[in-house]
Amino acid sequence: MSTISRDEVARVAGLARIDLTSDELDRLAGELDVIVQSVARISEVATADVPATSHPLPMFNVFRADVPEPSLPVADVLAGAPASEEGRFMVPQILEED
Amino acid sequence: MSAESTDLTRLSAATLADKLTAGEVSSDEVTRAHLDRIAAVDPAVHAFLHICGRRALATARDVDARRAAGEELHPLAGVPIAVKDIIVTKGVPTTAGSRILEGWVPPYDATLVSKIKAARLPILGKTNMDEFAMGSSTEHSAFGPTHNPWDLDRIPGGSGGGSAAAVASYQAPLAIGTDTGGSIRQPGAVTGTVGVKPTYGSVSRYGLIALASSLDQAGPVTRTVLDSALLHELIGGHDPHDSTSIPEPLPPLVAAARQGALGDLTGVRVGVVTELNGDGYSDGVRARFSESLTLLQQAGAEIVEVSCPHFTYALGAYYLILPAEASSNLAKFDGMRFGLRVTPDGGDGLAATAERVMSATRGAGFGPEVKRRIILGTYALSAGYYDAYYGSAQKVRTLIQRDFAAAFEKADVLVSPTAPTTAFKLGEKLDDPLAMYLNDVATIPANLAGVPGMSVPNGLSDDGLPVGFQILAPAKADDRLYRVGAALEALLETRWGGPLLERAPELATAANSPVEATR
């Protein structure tokens, strides 16, 4: 298995939308390398004939009664928002300027 | 009043419930005694992130009035409780130990909180924890660590160190924890308290801020096995708001604890897991473990050796599955709808788009362990690595479930030490993530398989610090934990002449601050 370079950490941090400082990149590259090397030994037993399990107690087609219920009051929900306007979340611009 | 108040904080929840029902004490007195205790010792312990004194006393007075009017109440009505800060509480700040949620006040209650409120237990406050439950020491809280009441220079375990320390230092008789890889059981072990991770789906996860959705489970943190059973029966059961909630009713847990306390385990097969009791476990931990086995044997249990060969891969699988699920769950902290928003200064000439605001917010709002795990999880899920890491981890999960299934053919419960060592010093493992992760080596398999587990205090190691005994049962057979746990507790306390916690050093108390001044 490959090791994690500083550039790889920077790329993955970008995917995860987390700004990291240069110091954090240095530190994480070393730490993640150690962790990944350690966990990689699971491949010794994870052979092709073993099925994957994603959930401890599988349940299928779980429904509850389709009954309309009141939603939370808009004001209560927006009370915790960083910014709101006219009963809506106010967010920064979504698209880059061309 | 003050001498009596001190005494009230030493009583178990079951005893308090009896006294409240009999009218010997009022909930106002009981709640006030605990708030006084918090004011006295929590400046040193730091188990709480938020105290709700006024709300708790309002609930207490309401209980007292209803009782005086002859109303039929829940058996635990009026007994105070503390709630881990990862569980949302309407109108009460909930941070999950993170700066990114600092000051956020949830607009709704978790299902288990609704149940606590319906049963009228005064909620004393929200307890400290590792940020988003990522950690084994509570040192990863953004608001400072919790200190172990046995030795304030040591960690109280984690992630639920606040709940365990609150209960161990008599600030609350009951607390709620959550356990994703051991966050209820390991703090229980290192603070000399009882902690139970129920079967996955036994307690609703609705309103629990998710860390790893296929592993998370809320459960009781108490000083006695019976108190855990009482609390588990209160918070457990089916919830239509949680699609992973088990539809069938809980097995009788309080009855199992009462049966176990009689001390007879004739016919119970206790399986010792070979892989969870060897290298890496301290001498003191191993010595107490083998003494406890002898006690169980003397009580009639049949001790059998079982091997779970894939448990040695559990830690590796866990540290791929957990970060993968966490990286997805924590994507909701984007600075748009709740919590912190950090706008980049624009010095680089770039517009502060939503994407840049999100990255800046998460860079500023998440602590180092959360960043570490989100990036690890994103890496494990990213193109080119998915099969090798996340895919392999899911296969190991299958192998671990098979190991459990085979072991439960030979034994009714499985046992091991809960944690490999006693509480270590604050700061000792903070710079070595892998060493920190090893604390959960014995507790993680249960989460991967969804089976229930309990930690019961089973003595002091050579260093005078508590150790825990872990009991595991098949899924939906949580009653077995309570039977065996209560039996071991009764046998040990007979030997000791009282509860282990009585041997904890007295904490210095700060000058009392008025309860009414707290929120």
Coordinates of C-alpha atoms in Angstrom, one line a residue:
Chain A
M1 CA 0.0 0.0 0.0
S2 CA 1.2 3.5 -0.8
T3 CA 2.3 6.0 1.8
I4 CA 0.6 9.4 2.2
S5 CA 2.7 12.3 1.0
R6 CA 2.2 15.9 2.0
D7 CA 0.8 16.7 -1.4
E8 CA -1.7 13.9 -1.0
V9 CA -2.8 15.2 2.4
A10 CA -3.3 18.7 0.8
R11 CA -5.4 17.2 -2.0
V12 CA -7.6 15.1 0.4
A13 CA -8.0 18.1 2.7
G14 CA -9.3 20.0 -0.3
L15 CA -11.8 17.3 -1.0
A16 CA -12.9 17.4 2.6
R17 CA -13.1 21.2 2.5
I18 CA -10.8 21.9 5.4
D19 CA -8.2 24.7 5.2
L20 CA -5.0 23.5 6.7
T21 CA -1.9 25.5 7.7
S22 CA 1.5 24.6 6.4
D23 CA 2.4 23.2 9.9
E24 CA -0.8 21.1 10.0
L25 CA 0.1 19.6 6.6
D26 CA 3.5 18.7 7.8
R27 CA 2.3 17.1 10.9
L28 CA -0.7 15.2 9.4
A29 CA 1.4 13.7 6.6
G30 CA 3.5 11.9 9.1
E31 CA 0.7 10.9 11.4
L32 CA -1.6 9.6 8.7
D33 CA 1.2 7.6 7.2
V34 CA 1.8 5.8 10.5
I35 CA -2.0 5.2 10.9
V36 CA -2.5 4.0 7.4
Q37 CA 0.5 1.6 7.5
S38 CA -0.9 0.2 10.7
V39 CA -4.5 -0.4 9.5
A40 CA -3.4 -1.7 6.2
R41 CA -2.7 -5.1 7.7
I42 CA -6.4 -5.9 7.5
S43 CA -5.7 -6.8 3.8
E44 CA -4.1 -10.0 5.1
V45 CA -7.6 -11.4 5.9
A46 CA -9.9 -9.4 3.7
T47 CA -9.8 -11.9 0.8
A48 CA -12.1 -12.0 -2.2
D49 CA -14.3 -14.7 -0.8
V50 CA -15.4 -12.7 2.2
P51 CA -18.6 -10.6 1.8
A52 CA -18.7 -7.0 3.0
T53 CA -20.8 -5.9 6.0
S54 CA -21.9 -2.3 6.2
H55 CA -24.3 -2.5 9.1
P56 CA -24.3 -4.6 12.3
L57 CA -28.0 -5.6 12.3
P58 CA -29.3 -5.3 8.8
M59 CA -32.9 -4.2 8.4
F60 CA -34.7 -3.7 5.2
N61 CA -37.6 -1.5 4.0
V62 CA -38.1 0.3 7.3
F63 CA -41.1 2.5 7.1
R64 CA -43.1 4.5 9.5
A65 CA -46.7 5.6 9.2
D66 CA -47.1 8.2 6.5
V67 CA -48.8 10.8 8.6
P68 CA -48.2 14.6 8.1
E69 CA -46.7 16.2 11.2
P70 CA -45.9 19.8 11.9
S71 CA -42.4 21.0 11.0
L72 CA -40.2 22.9 13.3
P73 CA -41.1 26.6 13.3
V74 CA -39.0 28.5 10.7
A75 CA -37.9 31.1 13.3
D76 CA -36.6 28.3 15.6
V77 CA -34.5 26.8 12.9
L78 CA -33.1 30.0 11.6
A79 CA -32.2 31.1 15.2
G80 CA -29.1 29.0 15.0
A81 CA -28.0 30.1 11.5
P82 CA -25.0 32.3 11.0
A83 CA -27.1 34.6 8.8
S84 CA -30.7 34.6 7.6
E85 CA -33.0 36.9 5.6
E86 CA -36.7 36.8 4.9
G87 CA -37.2 33.4 6.5
R88 CA -34.3 31.8 4.6
F89 CA -30.7 30.9 5.3
M90 CA -28.4 33.5 3.8
V91 CA -25.3 32.0 2.3
P92 CA -22.2 33.4 0.5
Q93 CA -22.2 33.4 -3.3
I94 CA -22.3 29.9 -4.6
L95 CA -20.7 30.4 -8.1
E96 CA -17.3 31.9 -9.0
E97 CA -17.4 35.2 -10.9
D98 CA -16.4 34.7 -14.5
Chain B
M1 CA -28.9 20.9 55.3
S2 CA -25.4 20.7 54.0
A3 CA -24.5 17.4 55.7
E4 CA -27.7 15.9 54.5
S5 CA -27.1 17.2 51.0
T6 CA -23.7 15.5 50.9
D7 CA -25.3 12.2 51.9
L8 CA -27.9 12.5 49.1
T9 CA -25.3 12.7 46.5
R10 CA -23.8 9.4 47.7
L11 CA -26.9 7.4 47.1
S12 CA -27.6 5.3 44.1
A13 CA -30.4 6.3 41.7
A14 CA -32.4 3.2 42.8
T15 CA -32.2 4.3 46.5
L16 CA -33.0 7.9 45.7
A17 CA -36.0 6.7 43.7
D18 CA -37.2 4.7 46.7
K19 CA -36.8 7.6 49.0
L20 CA -38.6 9.9 46.7
T21 CA -41.5 7.5 46.2
A22 CA -41.7 7.0 50.0
G23 CA -41.7 10.8 50.5
E24 CA -38.6 10.7 52.7
V25 CA -36.9 13.3 50.5
S26 CA -38.1 15.8 47.9
S27 CA -36.7 16.1 44.4
D28 CA -35.9 19.7 45.2
E29 CA -33.6 18.6 48.0
V30 CA -32.0 15.9 45.9
T31 CA -31.5 18.1 42.9
R32 CA -30.2 21.0 45.0
A33 CA -27.7 18.7 46.7
H34 CA -26.3 17.6 43.3
L35 CA -26.1 21.2 42.1
D36 CA -24.3 22.1 45.3
R37 CA -21.9 19.3 44.7
I38 CA -21.3 20.4 41.2
A39 CA -20.5 23.9 42.4
A40 CA -18.1 22.5 44.9
V41 CA -16.1 20.0 42.9
D42 CA -16.6 20.7 39.2
P43 CA -14.2 23.6 39.1
A44 CA -11.5 20.9 39.7
V45 CA -13.1 18.0 37.7
H46 CA -14.6 19.9 34.8
A47 CA -17.1 17.2 34.0
F48 CA -19.7 19.7 32.8
L49 CA -19.8 22.1 29.8
H50 CA -23.1 23.6 30.7
I51 CA -25.1 23.5 34.0
C52 CA -28.9 23.9 33.8
G53 CA -29.6 24.6 37.5
R54 CA -32.8 26.6 37.1
R55 CA -34.4 24.2 34.6
A56 CA -33.4 21.2 36.8
L57 CA -34.9 22.8 39.9
A58 CA -38.1 23.7 38.0
T59 CA -38.5 20.0 37.0
A60 CA -37.8 18.9 40.6
R61 CA -40.4 21.2 42.1
D62 CA -42.9 20.1 39.4
V63 CA -42.2 16.5 40.4
D64 CA -42.7 17.3 44.1
A65 CA -46.0 19.0 43.4
R66 CA -47.3 16.2 41.3
R67 CA -46.3 13.6 43.9
A68 CA -47.9 15.7 46.6
A69 CA -51.1 15.7 44.5
G70 CA -51.0 11.9 44.3
E71 CA -50.1 11.6 40.6
E72 CA -48.6 8.3 39.5
L73 CA -45.0 9.0 38.4
H74 CA -42.2 7.1 36.7
P75 CA -40.1 5.3 39.3
L76 CA -37.1 7.5 38.4
A77 CA -39.1 10.8 38.5
G78 CA -37.2 13.4 40.4
V79 CA -33.8 11.6 40.2
P80 CA -31.3 14.0 38.5
I81 CA -29.3 13.1 35.4
A82 CA -26.5 14.5 33.3
V83 CA -26.4 14.2 29.5
K84 CA -23.4 14.0 27.2
D85 CA -23.1 17.1 25.1
I86 CA -23.4 15.2 21.8
I87 CA -27.1 14.7 22.5
V88 CA -29.4 17.6 21.4
T89 CA -31.4 19.3 24.1
K90 CA -34.0 21.9 23.1
G91 CA -33.2 25.3 24.4
V92 CA -29.9 24.1 26.0
P93 CA -26.6 24.7 24.3
T94 CA -25.2 21.5 22.6
T95 CA -21.6 21.7 21.3
A96 CA -20.4 18.1 21.0
G97 CA -17.2 19.5 22.5
S98 CA -16.5 21.5 19.3
R99 CA -15.9 25.2 18.6
I100 CA -17.8 24.8 15.4
L101 CA -21.0 24.4 17.5
E102 CA -20.1 26.8 20.2
G103 CA -23.3 28.8 21.2
W104 CA -25.6 26.7 19.1
V105 CA -29.0 26.0 20.8
P106 CA -30.9 23.0 19.3
P107 CA -34.5 23.6 18.3
Y108 CA -35.5 20.0 19.2
D109 CA -34.9 17.2 21.7
A110 CA -33.3 13.9 21.0
T111 CA -35.8 11.0 21.5
L112 CA -33.9 9.8 24.6
V113 CA -34.1 13.3 26.0
S114 CA -37.8 13.4 25.3
K115 CA -38.1 10.2 27.3
I116 CA -36.1 11.6 30.2
K117 CA -38.3 14.7 30.2
A118 CA -41.5 12.7 30.0
A119 CA -40.4 10.7 33.0
R120 CA -39.5 14.0 34.8
L121 CA -35.8 13.5 35.6
P122 CA -34.2 16.9 36.3
I123 CA -31.4 17.4 33.8
L124 CA -28.4 18.9 35.6
G125 CA -26.4 19.8 32.6
K126 CA -24.4 18.7 29.6
T127 CA -21.1 16.8 30.1
N128 CA -17.7 17.2 28.5
M129 CA -16.4 15.0 25.8
D130 CA -13.7 14.6 23.1
E131 CA -14.8 16.7 20.1
F132 CA -17.5 14.9 18.2
A133 CA -16.7 11.8 20.4
M134 CA -13.3 11.3 18.7
G135 CA -10.9 10.3 21.5
S136 CA -10.2 8.1 24.5
S137 CA -9.2 10.8 27.1
T138 CA -11.6 13.8 26.8
E139 CA -8.4 15.8 26.0
H140 CA -9.7 16.5 22.6
S141 CA -12.6 18.7 23.9
A142 CA -12.3 22.2 22.5
F143 CA -13.3 23.4 26.0
G144 CA -10.5 21.8 28.0
P145 CA -10.1 18.3 29.5
T146 CA -12.0 16.6 32.2
H147 CA -10.0 15.4 35.2
N148 CA -10.2 11.9 36.7
P149 CA -11.7 12.1 40.2
W150 CA -9.3 9.4 41.4
D151 CA -6.3 11.5 40.4
L152 CA -6.9 15.0 38.9
D153 CA -3.7 14.7 36.9
R154 CA -5.0 11.8 34.9
I155 CA -7.5 11.3 32.1
P156 CA -11.1 10.2 32.8
G157 CA -11.2 8.1 29.6
G158 CA -13.1 9.2 26.6
S159 CA -14.9 10.2 24.7
G160 CA -17.4 10.3 27.5
G161 CA -15.0 11.3 30.3
G162 CA -17.4 14.0 31.5
S163 CA -20.3 11.7 32.1
A164 CA -18.1 9.1 33.8
A165 CA -16.3 11.7 36.0
A166 CA -19.6 13.4 36.9
V167 CA -21.0 10.1 38.2
A168 CA -17.7 9.0 39.9
S169 CA -17.5 12.3 41.8
Y170 CA -21.1 12.2 43.0
Q171 CA -22.1 15.2 40.8
A172 CA -24.9 13.1 39.3
P173 CA -26.3 9.6 40.1
L174 CA -27.1 8.9 36.4
A175 CA -25.6 10.1 33.1
I176 CA -26.1 9.4 29.4
G177 CA -23.1 8.4 27.3
T178 CA -22.5 7.3 23.8
D179 CA -20.3 4.5 22.7
T180 CA -18.9 4.2 19.1
G181 CA -15.8 2.2 20.0
G182 CA -15.7 2.2 23.8
S183 CA -16.7 5.8 24.8
I184 CA -19.0 4.6 27.6
R185 CA -17.1 1.5 28.7
Q186 CA -13.5 2.7 28.8
P187 CA -14.3 5.8 30.8
G188 CA -16.3 3.5 33.1
A189 CA -13.2 1.3 33.6
V190 CA -10.8 4.1 34.4
T191 CA -13.2 6.0 36.8
G192 CA -14.5 3.0 38.7
T193 CA -18.1 3.4 37.3
V194 CA -20.5 1.2 35.4
G195 CA -21.1 1.8 31.7
V196 CA -23.3 0.0 29.2
K197 CA -23.2 0.0 25.4
P198 CA -26.6 -1.5 24.5
T199 CA -27.2 -3.6 21.4
Y200 CA -27.0 -1.4 18.3
G201 CA -30.5 -0.1 17.8
S202 CA -31.6 -0.7 21.4
V203 CA -31.6 3.1 22.2
S204 CA -32.8 5.6 19.6
R205 CA -30.0 7.6 17.8
Y206 CA -32.5 10.3 16.8
G207 CA -30.9 13.6 18.1
L208 CA -27.5 12.1 18.7
I209 CA -25.0 14.0 16.7
A210 CA -23.7 11.2 14.5
L211 CA -20.0 10.2 14.6
A212 CA -20.2 6.8 12.8
S213 CA -23.8 5.9 12.2
S214 CA -23.3 2.1 11.9
L215 CA -21.4 2.1 15.3
D216 CA -22.9 4.8 17.5
Q217 CA -25.1 3.8 20.4
A218 CA -26.2 5.7 23.5
G219 CA -26.4 4.1 26.9
P220 CA -26.3 4.4 30.7
V221 CA -23.4 5.7 32.9
T222 CA -24.0 5.0 36.6
R223 CA -22.4 3.8 39.8
T224 CA -24.3 0.5 40.0
V225 CA -25.5 -2.2 37.6
L226 CA -29.1 -1.9 38.8
D227 CA -29.0 1.9 38.1
S228 CA -27.8 1.2 34.6
A229 CA -30.7 -1.3 34.1
L230 CA -33.2 1.3 35.3
L231 CA -31.9 3.9 33.0
H232 CA -31.6 1.6 30.0
E233 CA -35.2 0.6 30.4
L234 CA -36.2 4.3 30.5
I235 CA -34.2 5.4 27.4
G236 CA -34.5 2.2 25.3
G237 CA -37.2 0.9 23.0
H238 CA -38.4 1.4 19.4
D239 CA -38.4 4.9 17.9
P240 CA -40.0 5.5 14.5
H241 CA -37.7 8.4 14.0
D242 CA -34.7 6.1 13.9
S243 CA -34.9 3.6 11.0
T244 CA -32.2 1.4 12.7
S245 CA -34.1 1.2 15.9
I246 CA -35.0 -2.4 17.0
P247 CA -38.8 -2.9 16.7
E248 CA -39.2 -5.5 19.3
P249 CA -39.4 -4.6 23.1
L250 CA -36.3 -4.7 25.3
P251 CA -35.6 -7.9 27.3
P252 CA -36.4 -7.4 31.0
L253 CA -33.2 -5.7 32.3
V254 CA -34.0 -4.6 35.8
A255 CA -35.3 -8.1 36.6
A256 CA -32.1 -9.5 35.2
A257 CA -30.0 -7.2 37.4
R258 CA -32.0 -8.1 40.5
Q259 CA -31.7 -11.8 39.7
G260 CA -27.9 -11.4 39.2
A261 CA -27.5 -9.6 42.5
L262 CA -28.5 -12.8 44.3
G263 CA -25.1 -14.1 43.2
D264 CA -26.0 -17.4 41.6
L265 CA -24.6 -18.0 38.1
T266 CA -25.2 -21.7 38.0
G267 CA -25.3 -22.9 34.4
V268 CA -24.0 -19.7 32.9
R269 CA -21.2 -20.2 30.4
V270 CA -18.6 -17.4 30.6
G271 CA -16.2 -17.3 27.6
V272 CA -12.8 -15.8 28.1
V273 CA -11.6 -14.3 24.8
T274 CA -8.0 -15.4 24.2
E275 CA -7.2 -12.4 22.0
L276 CA -8.4 -9.8 24.5
N277 CA -6.1 -10.7 27.5
G278 CA -2.4 -10.9 26.7
D279 CA 0.3 -8.6 25.5
G280 CA -0.4 -4.9 26.0
Y281 CA -2.6 -5.5 29.1
S282 CA -0.9 -4.3 32.3
D283 CA -0.1 -6.8 35.1
G284 CA -2.6 -5.1 37.5
V285 CA -5.4 -5.3 34.9
R286 CA -4.7 -9.0 34.2
A287 CA -4.5 -9.8 37.9
R288 CA -7.9 -8.3 38.7
F289 CA -9.4 -10.0 35.6
S290 CA -8.3 -13.4 36.8
E291 CA -9.6 -12.8 40.3
S292 CA -13.0 -11.8 38.9
L293 CA -13.1 -15.0 36.8
T294 CA -12.5 -17.0 40.0
L295 CA -15.4 -15.2 41.7
L296 CA -17.7 -16.0 38.8
Q297 CA -16.6 -19.6 38.8
Q298 CA -17.3 -19.8 42.6
A299 CA -20.8 -18.4 41.9
G300 CA -21.5 -21.4 39.6
A301 CA -20.5 -20.1 36.2
E302 CA -18.7 -22.4 33.8
I303 CA -15.5 -20.7 32.5
V304 CA -14.6 -21.6 28.9
E305 CA -11.8 -20.3 26.7
V306 CA -12.9 -19.0 23.3
S307 CA -10.8 -17.7 20.4
C308 CA -11.9 -14.8 18.2
P309 CA -8.9 -14.8 15.8
H310 CA -10.1 -11.8 13.8
F311 CA -10.4 -9.5 16.8
T312 CA -6.7 -8.5 16.2
Y313 CA -7.8 -6.9 13.0
A314 CA -10.7 -5.0 14.7
L315 CA -8.7 -1.9 15.5
G316 CA -7.5 -1.5 11.9
A317 CA -11.0 -2.0 10.5
Y318 CA -12.5 0.4 13.0
Y319 CA -10.0 3.2 12.1
L320 CA -11.1 2.9 8.5
I321 CA -14.8 2.6 9.0
L322 CA -15.2 5.2 11.7
P323 CA -13.3 8.0 9.8
A324 CA -15.1 7.1 6.6
E325 CA -18.5 7.4 8.2
A326 CA -17.4 10.5 10.2
S327 CA -16.1 12.3 7.1
S328 CA -19.5 11.9 5.6
N329 CA -21.5 12.8 8.8
L330 CA -19.5 15.8 9.6
A331 CA -19.9 17.3 6.1
K332 CA -23.0 19.0 7.5
F333 CA -20.8 21.4 9.4
D334 CA -20.4 23.7 6.5
G335 CA -20.9 27.1 8.0
M336 CA -24.2 27.6 6.2
R337 CA -27.1 26.6 8.4
F338 CA -25.9 26.4 12.0
G339 CA -22.8 27.0 14.1
L340 CA -19.7 28.8 13.3
R341 CA -19.1 30.7 10.0
V342 CA -15.7 32.0 9.1
T343 CA -15.3 34.3 6.1
P344 CA -11.8 34.3 4.6
D345 CA -10.3 37.8 4.7
G346 CA -10.0 38.0 0.9
G347 CA -6.4 39.0 1.0
D348 CA -5.7 36.6 -1.8
G349 CA -8.1 38.5 -4.0
L350 CA -10.5 35.6 -4.3
A351 CA -14.2 36.0 -3.7
A352 CA -15.6 34.6 -0.4
T353 CA -17.6 31.9 -2.1
A354 CA -19.6 29.3 -0.1
E355 CA -16.9 26.8 -0.8
R356 CA -14.1 29.0 0.5
V357 CA -16.2 29.9 3.6
M358 CA -16.8 26.2 4.2
S359 CA -13.1 25.4 4.1
A360 CA -12.2 28.3 6.3
T361 CA -14.9 27.5 8.8
R362 CA -13.9 23.9 9.1
G363 CA -10.2 24.8 9.3
A364 CA -10.9 27.2 12.2
G365 CA -13.7 25.3 13.9
F366 CA -12.4 21.7 14.0
G367 CA -9.7 20.5 16.3
P368 CA -6.7 18.4 15.4
E369 CA -8.2 15.0 16.0
V370 CA -11.3 15.8 14.0
K371 CA -9.3 17.1 11.1
R372 CA -7.1 14.0 11.3
R373 CA -10.0 11.6 11.1
I374 CA -12.0 13.4 8.5
I375 CA -9.0 13.5 6.2
L376 CA -8.2 9.8 6.9
G377 CA -11.8 9.0 6.2
T378 CA -11.9 11.0 3.0
Y379 CA -8.7 9.3 1.9
A380 CA -10.1 5.8 2.6
L381 CA -13.2 6.6 0.6
S382 CA -11.4 8.4 -2.3
A383 CA -11.1 6.9 -5.8
G384 CA -8.3 4.4 -6.1
Y385 CA -8.2 3.5 -2.4
Y386 CA -11.8 2.6 -1.6
D387 CA -11.5 -1.1 -2.2
A388 CA -8.2 -1.5 -0.5
Y389 CA -9.2 0.4 2.7
Y390 CA -12.9 0.8 3.2
G391 CA -13.9 -2.3 1.3
S392 CA -11.4 -4.4 3.1
A393 CA -12.5 -3.0 6.5
Q394 CA -16.1 -4.0 5.7
K395 CA -14.9 -7.6 5.0
V396 CA -13.1 -7.7 8.4
R397 CA -16.4 -6.6 9.9
T398 CA -18.0 -9.8 8.5
L399 CA -15.1 -11.9 9.9
I400 CA -15.5 -10.3 13.4
Q401 CA -19.3 -11.0 13.3
R402 CA -18.5 -14.6 12.4
D403 CA -16.1 -14.8 15.3
F404 CA -18.8 -13.6 17.7
A405 CA -21.3 -16.0 16.3
A406 CA -19.0 -18.9 16.8
A407 CA -18.0 -17.8 20.3
F408 CA -21.6 -17.4 21.4
E409 CA -22.2 -21.0 20.4
K410 CA -19.8 -22.0 23.2
A411 CA -20.6 -19.3 25.8
D412 CA -23.6 -17.2 27.0
V413 CA -21.4 -14.1 27.6
L414 CA -17.8 -13.2 26.6
V415 CA -15.5 -11.4 29.0
S416 CA -12.3 -9.5 28.9
P417 CA -10.6 -6.5 30.7
T418 CA -12.4 -3.3 29.5
A419 CA -9.2 -1.3 28.9
P420 CA -5.6 -2.5 28.7
T421 CA -4.3 -0.1 31.4
T422 CA -5.5 2.2 34.1
A423 CA -5.9 6.0 33.5
F424 CA -2.8 7.6 32.1
K425 CA -1.5 11.1 32.7
L426 CA -3.1 14.1 30.9
G427 CA -1.0 14.9 27.9
E428 CA 0.9 11.5 28.0
K429 CA -0.5 10.2 24.7
L430 CA -1.7 13.4 23.0
D431 CA 1.0 13.5 20.5
D432 CA 0.8 9.8 19.6
P433 CA -2.6 9.1 17.9
L434 CA -1.9 5.4 17.5
A435 CA -1.1 4.9 21.2
M436 CA -4.3 6.7 22.0
Y437 CA -6.3 4.4 19.7
L438 CA -5.0 1.3 21.4
N439 CA -7.0 2.1 24.5
D440 CA -10.1 0.8 22.7
V441 CA -8.7 -2.5 21.5
A442 CA -11.0 -4.6 23.7
T443 CA -14.1 -2.5 23.3
I444 CA -14.2 -2.0 19.5
P445 CA -15.2 -5.5 18.4
A446 CA -18.6 -5.1 20.0
N447 CA -19.3 -1.9 18.0
L448 CA -18.3 -3.5 14.8
A449 CA -20.7 -6.4 15.4
G450 CA -23.5 -4.4 17.1
V451 CA -23.5 -6.6 20.2
P452 CA -24.0 -5.1 23.7
G453 CA -21.2 -4.6 26.2
M454 CA -20.9 -3.5 29.9
S455 CA -17.9 -2.4 32.0
V456 CA -18.1 -3.2 35.7
P457 CA -15.5 -1.9 38.2
N458 CA -13.5 -4.9 39.4
G459 CA -10.8 -3.5 41.6
L460 CA -7.7 -1.3 41.8
S461 CA -4.4 -1.9 40.0
D462 CA -1.0 -1.7 41.7
D463 CA -1.1 2.1 41.1
G464 CA -4.3 2.4 43.2
L465 CA -6.4 3.3 40.1
P466 CA -9.6 1.5 39.1
V467 CA -9.8 -1.2 36.4
G468 CA -12.9 -2.5 34.6
F469 CA -14.3 -6.0 33.6
Q470 CA -16.0 -6.1 30.3
I471 CA -19.0 -8.4 29.6
L472 CA -20.3 -8.9 26.1
A473 CA -23.6 -10.6 25.1
P474 CA -25.2 -11.5 21.8
A475 CA -27.3 -8.9 20.0
K476 CA -30.7 -8.2 21.8
A477 CA -29.6 -10.3 24.8
D478 CA -28.6 -7.2 26.9
D479 CA -30.3 -8.9 29.9
R480 CA -27.3 -11.3 30.1
L481 CA -25.0 -8.3 30.8
Y482 CA -27.1 -7.2 33.7
R483 CA -27.4 -10.6 35.2
V484 CA -23.6 -11.4 35.1
G485 CA -22.6 -7.8 35.8
A486 CA -24.9 -7.5 38.9
A487 CA -23.6 -10.9 40.2
L488 CA -19.9 -9.8 39.8
E489 CA -20.7 -6.5 41.5
A490 CA -22.4 -8.2 44.4
L491 CA -19.6 -10.7 44.9
L492 CA -16.9 -8.0 44.7
E493 CA -18.6 -5.6 47.1
T494 CA -19.1 -8.4 49.6
R495 CA -15.3 -9.0 49.4
W496 CA -14.5 -5.3 49.6
G497 CA -17.1 -4.4 52.2
G498 CA -18.6 -1.7 50.0
P499 CA -18.4 -0.1 46.6
L500 CA -15.0 0.5 45.0
L501 CA -15.7 4.2 44.7
E502 CA -15.7 4.6 48.5
R503 CA -11.9 4.1 48.1
A504 CA -11.5 7.2 45.8
P505 CA -9.8 10.1 47.5
E506 CA -12.0 12.9 48.8
L507 CA -12.0 15.9 46.4
A508 CA -11.2 19.3 47.7
T509 CA -14.4 21.4 47.5
A510 CA -14.5 25.0 46.3
A511 CA -16.6 27.6 48.1
N512 CA -20.2 27.0 47.1
S513 CA -21.6 29.4 44.5
P514 CA -25.3 30.0 44.6
V515 CA -27.2 27.5 42.5
E516 CA -29.8 30.0 41.3
A517 CA -27.0 32.0 39.5
T518 CA -26.4 29.1 37.1
R519 CA -28.6 28.8 34.0

